C-alpha positions as a printed NumPy array, in Angstrom:
array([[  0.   ,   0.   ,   0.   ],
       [  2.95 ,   2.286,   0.947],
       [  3.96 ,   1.365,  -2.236],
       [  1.188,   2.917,  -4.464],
       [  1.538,   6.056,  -2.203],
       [  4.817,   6.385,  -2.919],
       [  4.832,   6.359,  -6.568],
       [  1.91 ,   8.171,  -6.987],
       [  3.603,  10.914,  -5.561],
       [  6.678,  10.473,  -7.124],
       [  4.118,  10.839, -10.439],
       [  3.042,  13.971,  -9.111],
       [  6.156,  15.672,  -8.274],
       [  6.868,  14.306, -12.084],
       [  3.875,  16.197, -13.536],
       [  4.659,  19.243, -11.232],
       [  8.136,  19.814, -12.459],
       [  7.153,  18.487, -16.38 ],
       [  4.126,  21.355, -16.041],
       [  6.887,  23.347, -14.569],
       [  9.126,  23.257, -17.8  ],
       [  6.772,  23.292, -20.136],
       [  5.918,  26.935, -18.611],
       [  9.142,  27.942, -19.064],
       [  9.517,  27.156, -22.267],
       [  6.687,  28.701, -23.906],
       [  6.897,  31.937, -21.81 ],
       [ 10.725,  32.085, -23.311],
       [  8.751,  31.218, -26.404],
       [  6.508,  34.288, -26.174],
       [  9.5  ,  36.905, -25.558],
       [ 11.033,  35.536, -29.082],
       [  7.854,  36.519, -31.035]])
């Protein structure tokens, strides 16, 4: 059970920092337009 927890969260913190990037990116996309 801890198990499941665990990676789910790992998943999460995944998406998070993925989400994160992506932001990044296409803001640093904007400024070149």
């Amino acid at each position: 059970m801890l198990n499941i927890i665990d990676d789910f969260y790992l998943y999460f913190l995944n998406k998070k920092q993925i989400s994160y990037y992506e932001d990044l990116f296409f803001s640093l996309n904007d400024t070149n337009y």
